[in-house]
Coordinates of C-alpha atoms and ligand atoms in Angstrom, one line a residue:
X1 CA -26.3 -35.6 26.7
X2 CA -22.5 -35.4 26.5
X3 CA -20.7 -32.5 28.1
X4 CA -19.8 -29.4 25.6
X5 CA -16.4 -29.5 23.8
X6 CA -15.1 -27.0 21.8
X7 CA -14.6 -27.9 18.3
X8 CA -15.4 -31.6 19.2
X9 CA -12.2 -31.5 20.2
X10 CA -11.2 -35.4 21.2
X11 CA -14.9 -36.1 21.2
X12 CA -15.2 -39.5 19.3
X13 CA -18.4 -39.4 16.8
X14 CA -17.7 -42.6 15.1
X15 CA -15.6 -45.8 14.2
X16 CA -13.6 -46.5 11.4
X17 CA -11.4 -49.0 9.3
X18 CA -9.8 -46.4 7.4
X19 CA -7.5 -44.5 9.1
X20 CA -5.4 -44.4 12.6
X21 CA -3.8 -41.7 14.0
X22 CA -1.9 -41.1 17.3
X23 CA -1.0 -37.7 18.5
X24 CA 0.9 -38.7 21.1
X25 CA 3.3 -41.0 18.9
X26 CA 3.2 -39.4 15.9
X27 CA 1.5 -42.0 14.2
X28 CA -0.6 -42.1 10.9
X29 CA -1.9 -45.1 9.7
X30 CA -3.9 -46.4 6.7
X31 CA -5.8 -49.7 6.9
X32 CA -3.0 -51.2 9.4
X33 CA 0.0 -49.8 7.0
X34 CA 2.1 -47.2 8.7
X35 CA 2.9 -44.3 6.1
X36 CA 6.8 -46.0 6.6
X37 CA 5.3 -49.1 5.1
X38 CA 3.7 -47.2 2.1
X39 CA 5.8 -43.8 1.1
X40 CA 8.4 -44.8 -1.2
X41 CA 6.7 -48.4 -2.1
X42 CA 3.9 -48.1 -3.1
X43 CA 2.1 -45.5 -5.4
X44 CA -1.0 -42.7 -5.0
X45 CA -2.7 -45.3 -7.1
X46 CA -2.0 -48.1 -5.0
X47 CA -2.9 -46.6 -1.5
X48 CA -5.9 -45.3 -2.9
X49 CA -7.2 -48.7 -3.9
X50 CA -6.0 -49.7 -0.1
X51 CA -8.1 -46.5 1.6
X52 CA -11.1 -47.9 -0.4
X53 CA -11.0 -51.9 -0.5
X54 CA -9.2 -52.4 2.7
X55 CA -6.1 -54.3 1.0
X56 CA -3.1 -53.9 -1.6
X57 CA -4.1 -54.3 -4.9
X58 CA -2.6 -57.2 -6.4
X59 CA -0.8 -56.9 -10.5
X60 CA -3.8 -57.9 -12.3
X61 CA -6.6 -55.6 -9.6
X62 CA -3.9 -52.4 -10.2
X63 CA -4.1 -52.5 -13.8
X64 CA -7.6 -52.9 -13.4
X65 CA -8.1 -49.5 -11.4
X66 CA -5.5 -47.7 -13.5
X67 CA -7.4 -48.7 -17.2
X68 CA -10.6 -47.3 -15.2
X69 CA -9.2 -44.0 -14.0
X70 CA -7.4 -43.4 -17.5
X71 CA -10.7 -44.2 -19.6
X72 CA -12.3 -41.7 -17.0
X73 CA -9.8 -39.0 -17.2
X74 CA -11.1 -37.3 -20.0
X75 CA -13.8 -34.3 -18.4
X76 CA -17.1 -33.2 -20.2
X77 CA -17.2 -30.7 -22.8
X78 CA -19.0 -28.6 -21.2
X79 CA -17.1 -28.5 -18.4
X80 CA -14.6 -27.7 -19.9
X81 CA -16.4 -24.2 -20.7
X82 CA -17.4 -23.5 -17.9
X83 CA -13.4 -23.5 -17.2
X84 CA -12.5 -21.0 -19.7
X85 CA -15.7 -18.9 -18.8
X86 CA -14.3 -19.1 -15.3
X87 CA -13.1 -15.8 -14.2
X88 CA -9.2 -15.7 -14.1
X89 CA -8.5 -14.6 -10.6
X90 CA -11.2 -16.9 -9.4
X91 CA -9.6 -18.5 -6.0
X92 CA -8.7 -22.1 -7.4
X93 CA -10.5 -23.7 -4.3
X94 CA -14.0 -22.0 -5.2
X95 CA -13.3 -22.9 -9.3
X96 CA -12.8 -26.3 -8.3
X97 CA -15.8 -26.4 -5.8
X98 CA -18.1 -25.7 -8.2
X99 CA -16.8 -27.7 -11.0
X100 CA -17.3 -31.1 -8.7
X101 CA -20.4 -29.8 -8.1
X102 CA -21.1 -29.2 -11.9
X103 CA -19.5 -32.6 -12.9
X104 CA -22.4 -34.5 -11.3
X105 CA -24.9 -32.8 -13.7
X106 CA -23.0 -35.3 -16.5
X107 CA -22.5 -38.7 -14.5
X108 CA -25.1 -40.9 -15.0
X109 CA -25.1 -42.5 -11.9
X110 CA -25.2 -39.2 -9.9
X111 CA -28.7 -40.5 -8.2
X112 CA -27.6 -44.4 -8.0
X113 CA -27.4 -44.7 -4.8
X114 CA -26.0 -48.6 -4.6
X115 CA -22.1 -49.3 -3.6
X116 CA -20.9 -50.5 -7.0
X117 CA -22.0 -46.5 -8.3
X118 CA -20.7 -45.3 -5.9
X119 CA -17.4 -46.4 -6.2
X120 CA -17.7 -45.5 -10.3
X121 CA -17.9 -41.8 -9.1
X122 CA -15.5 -42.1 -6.6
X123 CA -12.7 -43.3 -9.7
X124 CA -14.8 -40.6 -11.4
X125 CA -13.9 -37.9 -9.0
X126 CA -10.1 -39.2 -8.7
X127 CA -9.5 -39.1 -12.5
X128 CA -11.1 -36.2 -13.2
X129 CA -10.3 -33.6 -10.0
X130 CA -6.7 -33.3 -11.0
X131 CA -7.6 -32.3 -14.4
X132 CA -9.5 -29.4 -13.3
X133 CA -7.2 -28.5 -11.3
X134 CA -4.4 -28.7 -14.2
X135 CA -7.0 -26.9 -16.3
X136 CA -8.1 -23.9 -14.1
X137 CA -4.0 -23.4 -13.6
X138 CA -3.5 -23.1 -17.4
X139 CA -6.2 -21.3 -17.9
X140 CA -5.8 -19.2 -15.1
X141 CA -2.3 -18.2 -16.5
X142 CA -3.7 -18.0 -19.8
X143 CA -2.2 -21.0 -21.7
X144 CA -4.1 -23.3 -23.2
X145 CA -5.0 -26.8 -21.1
X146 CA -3.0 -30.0 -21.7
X147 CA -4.9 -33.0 -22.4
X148 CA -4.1 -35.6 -20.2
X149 CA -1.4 -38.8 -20.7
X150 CA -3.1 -40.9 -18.2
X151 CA -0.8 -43.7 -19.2
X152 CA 1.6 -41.2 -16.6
X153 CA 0.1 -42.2 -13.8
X154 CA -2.1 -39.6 -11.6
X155 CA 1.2 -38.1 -10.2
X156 CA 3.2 -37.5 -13.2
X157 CA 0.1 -36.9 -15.5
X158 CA -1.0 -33.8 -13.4
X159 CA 2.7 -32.5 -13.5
X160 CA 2.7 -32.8 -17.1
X161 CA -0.7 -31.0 -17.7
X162 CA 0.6 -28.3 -15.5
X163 CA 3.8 -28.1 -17.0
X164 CA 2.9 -29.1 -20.9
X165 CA 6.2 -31.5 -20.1
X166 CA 7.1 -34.7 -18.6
X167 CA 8.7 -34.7 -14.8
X168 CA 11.4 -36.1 -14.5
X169 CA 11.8 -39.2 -12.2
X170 CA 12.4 -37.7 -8.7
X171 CA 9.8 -34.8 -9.1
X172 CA 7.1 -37.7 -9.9
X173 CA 8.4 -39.6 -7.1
X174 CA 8.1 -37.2 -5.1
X175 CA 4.9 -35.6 -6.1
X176 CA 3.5 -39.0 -6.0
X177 CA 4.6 -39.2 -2.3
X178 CA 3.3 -36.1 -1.3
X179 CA -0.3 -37.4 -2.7
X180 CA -0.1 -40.5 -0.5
X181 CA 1.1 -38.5 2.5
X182 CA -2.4 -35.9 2.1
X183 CA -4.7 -39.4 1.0
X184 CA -6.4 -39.1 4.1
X185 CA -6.1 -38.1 8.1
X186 CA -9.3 -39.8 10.0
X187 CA -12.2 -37.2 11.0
X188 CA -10.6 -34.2 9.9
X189 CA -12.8 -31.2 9.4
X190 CA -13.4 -31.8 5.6
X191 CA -13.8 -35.7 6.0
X192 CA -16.1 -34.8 9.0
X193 CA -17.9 -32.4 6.6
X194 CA -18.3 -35.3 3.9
X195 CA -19.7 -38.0 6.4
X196 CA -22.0 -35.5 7.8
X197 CA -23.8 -34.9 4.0
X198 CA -23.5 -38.3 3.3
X199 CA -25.1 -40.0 6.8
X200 CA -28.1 -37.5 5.0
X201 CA -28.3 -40.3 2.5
X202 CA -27.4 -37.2 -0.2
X203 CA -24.9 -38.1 -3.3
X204 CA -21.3 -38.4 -3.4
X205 CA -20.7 -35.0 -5.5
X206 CA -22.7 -33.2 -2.9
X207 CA -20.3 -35.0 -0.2
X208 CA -17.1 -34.1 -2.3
X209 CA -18.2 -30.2 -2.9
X210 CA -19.2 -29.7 0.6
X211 CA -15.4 -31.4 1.9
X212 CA -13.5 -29.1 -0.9
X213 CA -16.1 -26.2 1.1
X214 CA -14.3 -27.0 4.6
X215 CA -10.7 -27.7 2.8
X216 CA -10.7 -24.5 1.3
X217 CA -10.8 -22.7 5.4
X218 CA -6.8 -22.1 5.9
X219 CA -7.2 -23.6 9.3
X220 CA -7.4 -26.5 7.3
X221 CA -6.3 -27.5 4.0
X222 CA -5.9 -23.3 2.8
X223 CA -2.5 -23.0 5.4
X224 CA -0.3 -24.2 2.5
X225 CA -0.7 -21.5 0.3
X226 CA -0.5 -18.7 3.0
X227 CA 3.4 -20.6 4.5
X228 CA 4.5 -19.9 0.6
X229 CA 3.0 -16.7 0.5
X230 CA 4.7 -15.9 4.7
X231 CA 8.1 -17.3 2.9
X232 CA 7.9 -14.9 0.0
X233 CA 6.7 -12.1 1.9
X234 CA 10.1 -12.9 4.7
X235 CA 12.1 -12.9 1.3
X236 CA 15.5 -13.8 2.9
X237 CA 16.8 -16.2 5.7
X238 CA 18.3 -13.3 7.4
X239 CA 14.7 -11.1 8.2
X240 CA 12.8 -14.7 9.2
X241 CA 13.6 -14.0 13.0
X242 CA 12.4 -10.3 13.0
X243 CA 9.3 -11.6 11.2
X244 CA 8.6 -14.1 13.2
X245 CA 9.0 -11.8 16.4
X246 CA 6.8 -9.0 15.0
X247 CA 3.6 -12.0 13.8
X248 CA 3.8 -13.3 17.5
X249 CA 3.6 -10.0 19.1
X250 CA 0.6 -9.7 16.9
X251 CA -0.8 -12.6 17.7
X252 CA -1.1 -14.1 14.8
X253 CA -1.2 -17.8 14.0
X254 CA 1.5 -18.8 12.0
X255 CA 0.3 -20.5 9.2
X256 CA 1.7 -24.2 8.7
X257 CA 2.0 -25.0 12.5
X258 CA 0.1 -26.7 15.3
X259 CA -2.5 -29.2 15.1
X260 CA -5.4 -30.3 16.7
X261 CA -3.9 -34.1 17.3
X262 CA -0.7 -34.4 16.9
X263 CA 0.9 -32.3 20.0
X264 CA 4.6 -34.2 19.4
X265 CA 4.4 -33.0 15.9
X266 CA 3.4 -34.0 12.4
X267 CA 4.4 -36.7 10.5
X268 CA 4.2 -36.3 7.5
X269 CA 6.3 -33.1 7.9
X270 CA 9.2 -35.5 8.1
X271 CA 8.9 -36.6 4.9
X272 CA 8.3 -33.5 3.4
X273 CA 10.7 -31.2 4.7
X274 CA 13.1 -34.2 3.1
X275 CA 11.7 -33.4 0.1
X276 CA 11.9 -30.0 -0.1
X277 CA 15.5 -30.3 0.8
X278 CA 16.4 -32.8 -2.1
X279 CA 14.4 -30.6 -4.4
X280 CA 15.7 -27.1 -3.8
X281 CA 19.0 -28.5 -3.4
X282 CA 18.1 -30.2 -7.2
X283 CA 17.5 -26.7 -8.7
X284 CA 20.2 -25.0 -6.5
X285 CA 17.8 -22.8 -4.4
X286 CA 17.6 -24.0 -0.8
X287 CA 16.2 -21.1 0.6
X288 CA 12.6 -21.7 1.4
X289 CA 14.1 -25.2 2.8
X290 CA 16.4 -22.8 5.0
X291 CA 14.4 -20.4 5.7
X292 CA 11.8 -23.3 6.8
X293 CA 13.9 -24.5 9.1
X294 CA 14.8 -21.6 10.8
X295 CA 10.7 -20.9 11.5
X296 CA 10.6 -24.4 12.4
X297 CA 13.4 -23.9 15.2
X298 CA 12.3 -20.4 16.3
X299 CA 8.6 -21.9 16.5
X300 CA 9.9 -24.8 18.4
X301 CA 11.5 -22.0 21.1
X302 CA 8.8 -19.9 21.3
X303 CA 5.6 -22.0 21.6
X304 CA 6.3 -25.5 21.2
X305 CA 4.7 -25.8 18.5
X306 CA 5.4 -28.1 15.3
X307 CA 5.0 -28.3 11.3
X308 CA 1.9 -29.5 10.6
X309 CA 1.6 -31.1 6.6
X310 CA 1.1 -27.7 5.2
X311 CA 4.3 -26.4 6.2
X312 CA 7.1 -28.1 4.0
X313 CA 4.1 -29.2 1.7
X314 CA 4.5 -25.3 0.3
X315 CA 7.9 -25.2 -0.8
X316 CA 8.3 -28.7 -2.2
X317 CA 5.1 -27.4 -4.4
X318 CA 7.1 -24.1 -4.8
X319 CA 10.3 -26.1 -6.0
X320 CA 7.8 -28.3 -8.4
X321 CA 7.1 -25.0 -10.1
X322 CA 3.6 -25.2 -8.7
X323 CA 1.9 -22.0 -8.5
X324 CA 1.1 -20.9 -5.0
X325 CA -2.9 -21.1 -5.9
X326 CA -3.0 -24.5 -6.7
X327 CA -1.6 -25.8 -3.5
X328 CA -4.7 -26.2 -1.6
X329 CA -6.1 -27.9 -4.9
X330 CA -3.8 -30.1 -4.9
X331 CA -4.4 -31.2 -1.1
X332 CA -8.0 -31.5 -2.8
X333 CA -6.6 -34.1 -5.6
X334 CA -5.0 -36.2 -2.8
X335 CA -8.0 -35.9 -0.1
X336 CA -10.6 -37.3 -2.4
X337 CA -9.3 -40.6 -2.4
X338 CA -9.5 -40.5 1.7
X339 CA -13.0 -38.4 1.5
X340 CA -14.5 -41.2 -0.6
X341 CA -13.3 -43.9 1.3
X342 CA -15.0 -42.8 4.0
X343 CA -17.9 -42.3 2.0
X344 CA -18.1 -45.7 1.0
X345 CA -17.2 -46.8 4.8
X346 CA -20.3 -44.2 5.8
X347 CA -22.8 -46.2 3.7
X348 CA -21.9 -49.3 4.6
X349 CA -23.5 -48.9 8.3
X350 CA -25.4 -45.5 8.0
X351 CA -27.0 -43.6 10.9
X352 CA -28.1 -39.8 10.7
X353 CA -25.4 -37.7 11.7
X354 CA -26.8 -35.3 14.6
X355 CA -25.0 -34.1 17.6
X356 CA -26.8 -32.0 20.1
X357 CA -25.6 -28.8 21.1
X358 CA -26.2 -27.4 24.7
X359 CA -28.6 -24.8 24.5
X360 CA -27.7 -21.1 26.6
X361 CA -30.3 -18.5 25.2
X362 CA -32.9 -16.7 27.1
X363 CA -35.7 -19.0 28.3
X364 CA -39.7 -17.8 28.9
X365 CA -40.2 -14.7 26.7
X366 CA -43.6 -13.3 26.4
X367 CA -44.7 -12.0 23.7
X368 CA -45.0 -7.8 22.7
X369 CA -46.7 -6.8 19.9
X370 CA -45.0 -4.9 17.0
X371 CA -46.4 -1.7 17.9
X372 CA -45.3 -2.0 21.7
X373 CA -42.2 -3.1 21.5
Ligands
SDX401 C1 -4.6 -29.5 8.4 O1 -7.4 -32.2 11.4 C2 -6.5 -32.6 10.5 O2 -6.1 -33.8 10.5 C3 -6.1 -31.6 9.5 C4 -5.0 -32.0 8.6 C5 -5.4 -33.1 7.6 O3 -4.6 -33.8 7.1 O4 -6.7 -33.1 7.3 O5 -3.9 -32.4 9.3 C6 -4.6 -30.8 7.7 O6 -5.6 -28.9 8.5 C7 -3.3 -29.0 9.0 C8 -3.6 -27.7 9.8 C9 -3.4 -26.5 8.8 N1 -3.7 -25.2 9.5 C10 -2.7 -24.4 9.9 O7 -1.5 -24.6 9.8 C11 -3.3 -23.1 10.5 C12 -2.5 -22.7 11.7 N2 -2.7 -23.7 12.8 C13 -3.7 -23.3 13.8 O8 -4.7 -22.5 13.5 C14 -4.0 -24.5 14.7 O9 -2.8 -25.0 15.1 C15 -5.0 -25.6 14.2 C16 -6.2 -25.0 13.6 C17 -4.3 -26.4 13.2 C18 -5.3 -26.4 15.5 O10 -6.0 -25.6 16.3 P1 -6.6 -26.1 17.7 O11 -6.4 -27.5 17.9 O12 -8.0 -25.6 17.8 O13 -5.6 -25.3 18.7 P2 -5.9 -23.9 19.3 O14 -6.3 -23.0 18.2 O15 -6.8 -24.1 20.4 O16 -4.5 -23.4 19.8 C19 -4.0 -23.9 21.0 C20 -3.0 -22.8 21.4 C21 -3.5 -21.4 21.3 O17 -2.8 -20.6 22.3 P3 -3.6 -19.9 23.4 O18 -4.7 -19.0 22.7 O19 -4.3 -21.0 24.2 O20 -2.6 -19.1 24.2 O21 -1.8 -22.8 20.5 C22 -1.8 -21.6 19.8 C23 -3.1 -20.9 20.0 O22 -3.0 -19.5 19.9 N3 -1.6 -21.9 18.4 C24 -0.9 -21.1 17.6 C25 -0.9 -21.8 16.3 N4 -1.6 -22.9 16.5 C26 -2.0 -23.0 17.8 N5 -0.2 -19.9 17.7 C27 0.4 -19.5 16.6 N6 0.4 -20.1 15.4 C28 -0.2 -21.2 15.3 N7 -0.2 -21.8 14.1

């Protein structure tokens, strides 16, 4: 047996063609493209089909895959009631959990286990996650769901369900962006969590409900709503230092920072604290981009410790006009495409999933009957 490490922390469980990161040089890569090559080149659409066939799409292969995610867009009727039956302060996360888990009732190839199924509920899962999401937010406000304009793309079409309104050009850009930058981040708890279920030889919606399960934890995806809510709760550039003074003597963890791997920092945080500079300089209100930066700094000073993707990820969904509660859906929308790569990748060369742990309980009890003991 291996020797015990904490949260499998460094341990390596398995290999992979999907995704490269280095914590050291702040790398992420997917299928030998450095997120430079990819964000602001190619579309969500486009490094999806990369995560899961191992090269660009070419013209002809991208229309392809976006006439199949359109045609499966649209989600079943009765899911749709289940949405509106859904309670209205339902947590987003646990409303989207169980929907996944509820959309596999209606796919006919829920059982078919062969690769060419697979990757029909895979483009399932990606056309139809976002809409739930878009619903359940509507819903959850009260307003009636948008159908969806797949034509839009998965970017802009999940902006204008929420919204009831095109984006304009740089919020789709953007939003797009962000979806490429959350595709996927090699073994990650919620990736672990769907390789696990599928090395099981179980089905792809059980996979993708037990991920959005380990997502949901705010030591993972969850962080992202709880920096907006830390911003709102600062309220003003000028009390961000006494905050942050107060949270450390507490010893809290600071939502949005650290990271198991990257210990030079995130980076995809570069990218996104860009972006939610551009935008709250767009709509004239740069103070969660401010404020940000000043936690950033003080963070830096105090522990040495970095942004992490849910740090800027919360205001440049705040300055979308995303509600807060939706955030960590959103990572969802992004992270199938990655947890169903790997998925696909798992099947490919399948062995049981099952570490050992190191046992340290009591050894050589006897026996007391009931009435002695
Ligand atoms: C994601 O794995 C992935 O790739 C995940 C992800 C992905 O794309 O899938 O990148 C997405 O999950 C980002 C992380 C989002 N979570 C948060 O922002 C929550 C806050 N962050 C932490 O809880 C923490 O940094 C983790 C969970 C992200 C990483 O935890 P580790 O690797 O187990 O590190 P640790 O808890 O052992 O901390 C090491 C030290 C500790 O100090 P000591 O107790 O040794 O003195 O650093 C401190 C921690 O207290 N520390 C923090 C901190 N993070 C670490 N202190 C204050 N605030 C923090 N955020």
């Amino acid at each position: 047996m291996s020797t015990f490490k904490a949260g499998l922390e460094d341990i390596v469980a398995l290999r992979s063609e999907i995704c490269f990161i280095d914590g050291q040089k702040r790398q992420l890569v997917y299928r030998g493209y450095d997120i430079s090559e990819l964000v602001g080149k190619a579309t969500f659409e486009e490094v999806v089909y990369l995560l899961w066939n191992g090269q660009l799409p070419a013209a002809a292969e991208l229309e392809r895959f976006k006439e199949q995610l359109a045609a499966e867009a649209a989600l079943p009727e009765q899911l749709v009631d289940f949405l509106k039956a859904s309670p209205k302060d339902a947590e987003p996360m646990a409303v989207l959990r169980t929907a996944v888990s509820a959309l596999g009732l209606f796919d006919p190839d829920t059982s078919v286990q062969d690769r060419e199924a697979n990757r029909r509920k895979a483009a399932r899962l990606l056309a139809k996650v976002p809409v739930i999401v878009a619903y359940n937010g509507r819903l959850r406000e009260g307003k009636d769901p948008v159908p969806p304009k797949p034509e839009l793309g998965l970017a802009a079409n999940f902006l204008y369900m929420l919204h009831g309104r095109e984006p304009d050009r740089m919020d789709a850009e953007i939003f797009d962006a962000a979806l490429i930058l959350h595709a996927d981040h090699e073994l990650n708890a919620s990736t672990f969590t769907a390789r696990v279920v599928t090395s099981t030889l179980s089905d792809v919606y059980s996979a993708v409900t037990a991920a959005i399960g380990a997502l949901k934890g705010p030591l993972h995806g969850g962080a992202n709503e709880q920096v907006m809510r830390t911003l709102l709760a600062i309220g003003e550039a000028d009390r961000v230092d006494e905050w942050l003074e107060a949270a450390l003597a507490r010893k809290e963890r600071i939502m949005g920072f650290g990271h198991r791997v990257y210990k030079t920092g995130d980076p995809r945080a570069d990218y996104l604290r860009r972006f939610s500079q551009q935008l709250g300089e767009k709509r004239g209100e740069t103070k969660w981009y401010e404020m940000s930066r000043r936690l950033e700094q003080l963070m830096y000073e105090k522990k040495g410790l970095y942004p992490n993707v849910d740090f800027y990820s919360a205001s440049t969904y705040y300055m979308l006009g995303i509600p807060m509660e939706l955030f960590t859906p959103i990572f969802a929308f992004s992270r199938v495409s990655g947890w169903t790569a790997h998925i696909l990748e798992q099947l490919d060369d399948n062995r049981l999933i099952r570490p050992r742990a190191e046992y340290v309980g009591p050894r050589d009890q006897t026996f007391v009957p009931v009435d002695q003991r």
